[in-house]
Each structure stands twice: as C-alpha cells, then as structure tokens.
mmCIF file of C-alpha atoms and ligand atoms in Angstrom:
data_model
loop_
_atom_site.group_PDB
_atom_site.id
_atom_site.type_symbol
_atom_site.label_atom_id
_atom_site.label_comp_id
_atom_site.label_asym_id
_atom_site.label_seq_id
_atom_site.Cartn_x
_atom_site.Cartn_y
_atom_site.Cartn_z
ATOM 1 C CA MET A 147 61.971 4.277 16.195
ATOM 2 C CA LYS A 148 62.539 0.581 15.749
ATOM 3 C CA ILE A 149 63.469 -2.157 18.165
ATOM 4 C CA ILE A 150 65.949 -4.733 16.979
ATOM 5 C CA CYS A 151 66.324 -7.892 19.040
ATOM 6 C CA ILE A 152 69.217 -10.296 18.775
ATOM 7 C CA GLY A 153 68.556 -14.013 19.162
ATOM 8 C CA ARG A 154 70.923 -16.641 20.580
ATOM 9 C CA ASN A 155 73.754 -14.308 21.543
ATOM 10 C CA TYR A 156 74.778 -16.250 24.663
ATOM 11 C CA ALA A 157 75.973 -19.828 24.219
ATOM 12 C CA ASP A 158 74.328 -21.059 27.454
ATOM 13 C CA HIS A 159 70.884 -19.764 26.394
ATOM 14 C CA ALA A 160 71.195 -21.106 22.827
ATOM 15 C CA ALA A 161 72.007 -24.485 24.385
ATOM 16 C CA GLU A 162 69.012 -24.431 26.776
ATOM 17 C CA LEU A 163 66.678 -24.001 23.783
ATOM 18 C CA GLY A 164 68.531 -26.738 21.897
ATOM 19 C CA HIS A 165 70.185 -24.513 19.290
ATOM 20 C CA GLU A 166 73.687 -24.469 17.817
ATOM 21 C CA ARG A 167 75.816 -21.336 18.092
ATOM 22 C CA PRO A 168 74.793 -19.081 15.210
ATOM 23 C CA ALA A 169 77.410 -18.424 12.509
ATOM 24 C CA GLU A 170 76.282 -14.801 12.258
ATOM 25 C CA PRO A 171 73.993 -12.617 14.391
ATOM 26 C CA LEU A 172 70.305 -13.456 14.189
ATOM 27 C CA PHE A 173 67.843 -10.610 14.556
ATOM 28 C CA PHE A 174 64.150 -9.799 14.505
ATOM 29 C CA MET A 175 62.149 -6.690 15.342
ATOM 30 C CA LYS A 176 59.471 -5.512 17.698
ATOM 31 C CA PRO A 177 57.252 -2.531 16.832
ATOM 32 C CA LYS A 178 57.201 0.627 18.941
ATOM 33 C CA SER A 179 53.762 -0.442 20.216
ATOM 34 C CA ALA A 180 55.440 -3.340 22.033
ATOM 35 C CA VAL A 181 57.019 -1.022 24.619
ATOM 36 C CA LEU A 182 55.393 -1.491 28.029
ATOM 37 C CA HIS A 183 54.461 1.785 29.716
ATOM 38 C CA PRO A 184 56.585 2.023 32.904
ATOM 39 C CA ASP A 185 53.487 2.535 35.101
ATOM 40 C CA HIS A 186 51.552 -0.369 33.632
ATOM 41 C CA PRO A 187 51.581 -4.038 34.635
ATOM 42 C CA PHE A 188 52.471 -6.689 32.089
ATOM 43 C CA VAL A 189 49.318 -8.522 31.076
ATOM 44 C CA ILE A 190 49.932 -12.055 29.785
ATOM 45 C CA PRO A 191 48.094 -12.317 26.450
ATOM 46 C CA GLU A 192 45.197 -14.739 26.578
ATOM 47 C CA TRP A 193 46.414 -16.606 23.473
ATOM 48 C CA THR A 194 49.540 -18.005 25.145
ATOM 49 C CA ASP A 195 50.008 -20.607 27.883
ATOM 50 C CA GLU A 196 53.773 -20.159 28.173
ATOM 51 C CA CYS A 197 54.998 -16.575 28.280
ATOM 52 C CA HIS A 198 58.723 -16.326 29.083
ATOM 53 C CA TYR A 199 60.867 -13.490 30.419
ATOM 54 C CA GLU A 200 64.240 -12.838 28.727
ATOM 55 C CA VAL A 201 66.378 -10.164 30.398
ATOM 56 C CA GLU A 202 68.751 -8.330 28.040
ATOM 57 C CA LEU A 203 71.133 -5.395 27.864
ATOM 58 C CA VAL A 204 69.559 -2.702 25.684
ATOM 59 C CA VAL A 205 71.638 -0.215 23.708
ATOM 60 C CA ARG A 206 70.177 3.098 22.572
ATOM 61 C CA ILE A 207 71.429 4.242 19.154
ATOM 62 C CA GLU A 208 72.288 7.926 18.909
ATOM 63 C CA ARG A 209 73.219 8.550 15.317
ATOM 64 C CA VAL A 210 72.456 7.382 11.825
ATOM 65 C CA ALA A 211 74.473 4.266 11.080
ATOM 66 C CA CYS A 212 74.602 2.448 7.770
ATOM 67 C CA TRP A 213 77.301 -0.144 7.008
ATOM 68 C CA VAL A 214 79.253 0.984 10.061
ATOM 69 C CA ALA A 215 82.536 -0.872 10.625
ATOM 70 C CA PRO A 216 82.866 -2.657 14.004
ATOM 71 C CA GLU A 217 85.752 -0.393 15.054
ATOM 72 C CA PHE A 218 83.553 2.698 14.656
ATOM 73 C CA ALA A 219 80.341 1.228 16.063
ATOM 74 C CA HIS A 220 81.083 2.529 19.595
ATOM 75 C CA ARG A 221 80.380 6.032 18.281
ATOM 76 C CA CYS A 222 76.735 5.050 17.826
ATOM 77 C CA TYR A 223 75.859 4.856 21.550
ATOM 78 C CA HIS A 224 76.833 6.130 24.960
ATOM 79 C CA GLU A 225 73.877 5.060 27.109
ATOM 80 C CA VAL A 226 72.539 1.642 27.985
ATOM 81 C CA GLY A 227 69.637 0.122 29.866
ATOM 82 C CA LEU A 228 68.068 -3.207 30.624
ATOM 83 C CA GLY A 229 64.955 -4.760 29.183
ATOM 84 C CA ILE A 230 62.780 -7.825 29.032
ATOM 85 C CA ASP A 231 62.014 -9.412 25.690
ATOM 86 C CA PHE A 232 58.763 -11.179 26.615
ATOM 87 C CA THR A 233 58.235 -14.209 24.408
ATOM 88 C CA ALA A 234 55.207 -16.417 23.914
ATOM 89 C CA ARG A 235 57.327 -19.567 23.795
ATOM 90 C CA ASP A 236 54.532 -21.956 22.871
ATOM 91 C CA VAL A 237 53.475 -19.757 19.955
ATOM 92 C CA GLN A 238 57.095 -19.275 18.877
ATOM 93 C CA ARG A 239 57.644 -23.042 18.917
ATOM 94 C CA ARG A 240 54.575 -23.636 16.736
ATOM 95 C CA LEU A 241 55.523 -20.928 14.244
ATOM 96 C CA LYS A 242 59.131 -22.133 14.044
ATOM 97 C CA ALA A 243 58.023 -25.722 13.470
ATOM 98 C CA ALA A 244 55.805 -24.547 10.608
ATOM 99 C CA GLY A 245 58.681 -22.548 9.112
ATOM 100 C CA HIS A 246 56.813 -19.265 9.683
ATOM 101 C CA PRO A 247 58.119 -15.938 11.049
ATOM 102 C CA TRP A 248 57.975 -15.605 14.867
ATOM 103 C CA GLU A 249 56.501 -12.123 14.944
ATOM 104 C CA LYS A 250 53.305 -13.033 16.792
ATOM 105 C CA ALA A 251 55.346 -14.560 19.601
ATOM 106 C CA LYS A 252 57.607 -11.552 20.052
ATOM 107 C CA SER A 253 55.989 -8.319 18.883
ATOM 108 C CA PHE A 254 52.807 -8.143 20.953
ATOM 109 C CA ASP A 255 51.764 -5.186 23.113
ATOM 110 C CA GLY A 256 53.801 -4.871 26.300
ATOM 111 C CA SER A 257 56.422 -7.398 25.209
ATOM 112 C CA ALA A 258 59.290 -4.870 25.420
ATOM 113 C CA VAL A 259 60.112 -3.773 28.969
ATOM 114 C CA LEU A 260 62.679 -0.991 29.383
ATOM 115 C CA SER A 261 64.681 0.643 32.164
ATOM 116 C CA TRP A 262 63.102 3.665 33.839
ATOM 117 C CA ALA A 263 66.076 5.721 32.582
ATOM 118 C CA TRP A 264 69.148 5.326 30.408
ATOM 119 C CA THR A 265 72.543 5.158 32.111
ATOM 120 C CA PRO A 266 75.722 6.602 30.575
ATOM 121 C CA LEU A 267 78.117 3.743 29.906
ATOM 122 C CA LYS A 268 80.918 5.670 31.609
ATOM 123 C CA ASP A 269 78.951 5.512 34.911
ATOM 124 C CA LEU A 270 79.094 1.705 34.668
ATOM 125 C CA GLY A 271 82.843 1.449 34.124
ATOM 126 C CA GLY A 272 82.930 2.328 30.425
ATOM 127 C CA ASN A 273 83.299 -1.185 28.963
ATOM 128 C CA ILE A 274 80.106 -2.350 27.297
ATOM 129 C CA GLN A 275 81.498 -5.905 27.221
ATOM 130 C CA ASN A 276 81.820 -6.067 30.993
ATOM 131 C CA LEU A 277 78.406 -5.324 32.447
ATOM 132 C CA ALA A 278 76.758 -7.635 34.968
ATOM 133 C CA PHE A 279 72.976 -7.870 34.978
ATOM 134 C CA GLU A 280 70.289 -9.967 36.569
ATOM 135 C CA LEU A 281 66.576 -10.564 36.759
ATOM 136 C CA GLU A 282 64.779 -11.298 39.973
ATOM 137 C CA ARG A 283 61.416 -13.042 40.028
ATOM 138 C CA ASN A 284 59.526 -12.701 43.321
ATOM 139 C CA GLY A 285 62.776 -11.973 45.160
ATOM 140 C CA GLU A 286 64.773 -14.850 43.660
ATOM 141 C CA VAL A 287 67.470 -14.329 41.003
ATOM 142 C CA VAL A 288 66.407 -16.331 37.940
ATOM 143 C CA GLN A 289 68.784 -14.921 35.310
ATOM 144 C CA SER A 290 72.259 -13.631 35.872
ATOM 145 C CA GLY A 291 74.579 -12.676 33.045
ATOM 146 C CA ASN A 292 77.531 -10.601 31.972
ATOM 147 C CA THR A 293 77.936 -8.960 28.579
ATOM 148 C CA ARG A 294 81.455 -10.431 28.317
ATOM 149 C CA ASP A 295 79.754 -13.762 27.507
ATOM 150 C CA MET A 296 78.075 -12.482 24.334
ATOM 151 C CA LEU A 297 78.879 -14.519 21.208
ATOM 152 C CA PHE A 298 78.858 -11.311 19.129
ATOM 153 C CA THR A 299 79.901 -8.044 20.773
ATOM 154 C CA VAL A 300 77.641 -5.001 20.717
ATOM 155 C CA ASP A 301 79.929 -3.409 18.115
ATOM 156 C CA GLN A 302 79.776 -6.521 15.923
ATOM 157 C CA LEU A 303 75.983 -6.526 16.249
ATOM 158 C CA ILE A 304 75.722 -2.890 15.164
ATOM 159 C CA ALA A 305 78.074 -3.535 12.244
ATOM 160 C CA HIS A 306 76.031 -6.542 11.154
ATOM 161 C CA VAL A 307 72.536 -5.102 11.572
ATOM 162 C CA SER A 308 73.512 -1.836 9.859
ATOM 163 C CA GLN A 309 74.308 -3.779 6.672
ATOM 164 C CA TYR A 310 70.583 -4.569 6.412
ATOM 165 C CA CYS A 311 68.754 -1.743 8.205
ATOM 166 C CA THR A 312 69.990 1.800 8.635
ATOM 167 C CA LEU A 313 70.047 2.534 12.354
ATOM 168 C CA LYS A 314 68.654 5.880 13.440
ATOM 169 C CA THR A 315 68.689 7.992 16.574
ATOM 170 C CA GLY A 316 66.388 6.452 19.175
ATOM 171 C CA ASP A 317 66.495 2.927 17.782
ATOM 172 C CA LEU A 318 67.014 0.244 20.412
ATOM 173 C CA ILE A 319 68.957 -2.992 20.253
ATOM 174 C CA TYR A 320 68.062 -5.799 22.662
ATOM 175 C CA THR A 321 71.319 -7.722 22.684
ATOM 176 C CA GLY A 322 70.209 -11.246 23.596
ATOM 177 C CA THR A 323 69.514 -13.140 26.793
ATOM 178 C CA PRO A 324 71.663 -15.449 28.935
ATOM 179 C CA ALA A 325 70.412 -18.791 30.275
ATOM 180 C CA GLY A 326 67.635 -19.074 32.809
ATOM 181 C CA VAL A 327 64.602 -17.971 30.795
ATOM 182 C CA GLY A 328 61.311 -19.193 32.166
ATOM 183 C CA PRO A 329 57.563 -18.649 32.350
ATOM 184 C CA VAL A 330 55.738 -15.890 34.203
ATOM 185 C CA ALA A 331 52.455 -16.245 36.061
ATOM 186 C CA PRO A 332 49.878 -13.697 37.211
ATOM 187 C CA GLY A 333 51.017 -12.129 40.501
ATOM 188 C CA ASP A 334 54.731 -12.342 39.681
ATOM 189 C CA GLN A 335 56.967 -9.359 40.238
ATOM 190 C CA LEU A 336 60.088 -8.997 38.066
ATOM 191 C CA THR A 337 62.972 -6.666 38.906
ATOM 192 C CA GLY A 338 65.926 -6.020 36.611
ATOM 193 C CA ARG A 339 69.331 -4.894 37.814
ATOM 194 C CA LEU A 340 72.298 -3.614 35.789
ATOM 195 C CA CYS A 341 75.651 -3.397 37.585
ATOM 196 C CA GLY A 342 73.747 -3.538 40.878
ATOM 197 C CA ARG A 343 71.367 -0.703 39.983
ATOM 198 C CA ASP A 344 67.627 -1.271 39.857
ATOM 199 C CA GLN A 345 66.330 -0.681 36.326
ATOM 200 C CA PHE A 346 62.654 -1.666 36.408
ATOM 201 C CA THR A 347 60.033 -3.519 38.374
ATOM 202 C CA VAL A 348 57.168 -5.123 36.492
ATOM 203 C CA ASN A 349 54.036 -6.627 37.970
ATOM 204 C CA VAL A 350 52.542 -9.492 35.965
ATOM 205 C CA MET A 351 48.788 -9.866 35.573
HETATM 206 ZN ZN1 ZN B 467 65.458 -12.098 23.431
#
C-alpha cells in the first residue's frame, strides 16, 4: 500500500503559501508507517516547532491502474474518506529552500490521519467533485472546502499519477488541501467532517 499526496490542488491554499497554480499535478508520498492508529493521539515530533494540519479528501483505489485515461479513472474507486496530511512546515520550508526533497516534513509517523471508515461515494450524492468537508479545531471551523474547487479533478489526478506509478488496490490518494492550514499545539482536538458526517477526532499531544 502506498499513500500519494497531491500538493497545491486548491488555488486559495497555493496562494496562502505564496505559490503559483501548478501547470500539472504535483505529488509526493507518505509511507504506510505514517498512518496514525485511530485510537492513538497525534504526538507532535520534537524536531519541529510548526506542525500544520491539512484536511483533505482521500480516495481509496480499488483496482490496478496504469496509464488510465481520465474518462475511465472513475472505475478505480467507489469509496472516499477524509484525512489530515500533517506537515512540519518549518522543516519543509528549510528543505525547499535548500532544494532538497520534503520527505522528512511529510512522511513521519502519525502524519497521515484517516477516517474511521470509508464511505461509498453514492451515499454522499455520487459526484466526487461536489463534496463539502471541514476541519474543526477545538470546536471552531478552521478549514472548509469543497472538492468542486480542485484545480485538477480526482480523475485527472489518477490519470496523471498512474503515468508514473502503477496504482494498486488499497493505495490512497490525499487530494490536496484548501486554504486555512495552521499549526497545532498540545491539547488541541481536531475533528474532520465530510458532507456533514464526522470522520475522525484526533487529540494532539
Ligand atoms: Zn497536503
């Protein structure tokens, strides 16, 4: 199983980090060991002073896909969830400035939060490009997005990624975050909601 994460897929978030719209999808990976156990708290690593939440729609791949055309990409999934792509922003900034890969800032243990369960897309209205989602931090909504605002659709992302990496059953795609990312602190509680349904609650330590 591999976890593919898309960067800068919402114009408002790309702008808040000072980036241009990408000309093609940008992706990186997290290892399986990054997945946070649903019963465990998220522990901020001691080597970062600025750990950010990024709430994202997550798509679960259900078949082998290699060079899949966008018009057939919908056959690769039927369930979705929500996740947090935790990011050590200070570390990412340093690595980027040095021209190095960002892996350390993105792939660490616990950095991939997932929904308690997958939800069939048809139970959410059936259109993957019209799903509302939000992240609450200590009872206040800090990120609120809709998949219709993606720069590249889920099907375009699958088509693009599958030109480089064969997608396999169980692979996950984190599809990018909308604006509103920010730091977490010990004692925070984060709750994710997809189409009004609670997906996860994470306690930060
Ligand atoms: Zn992200």
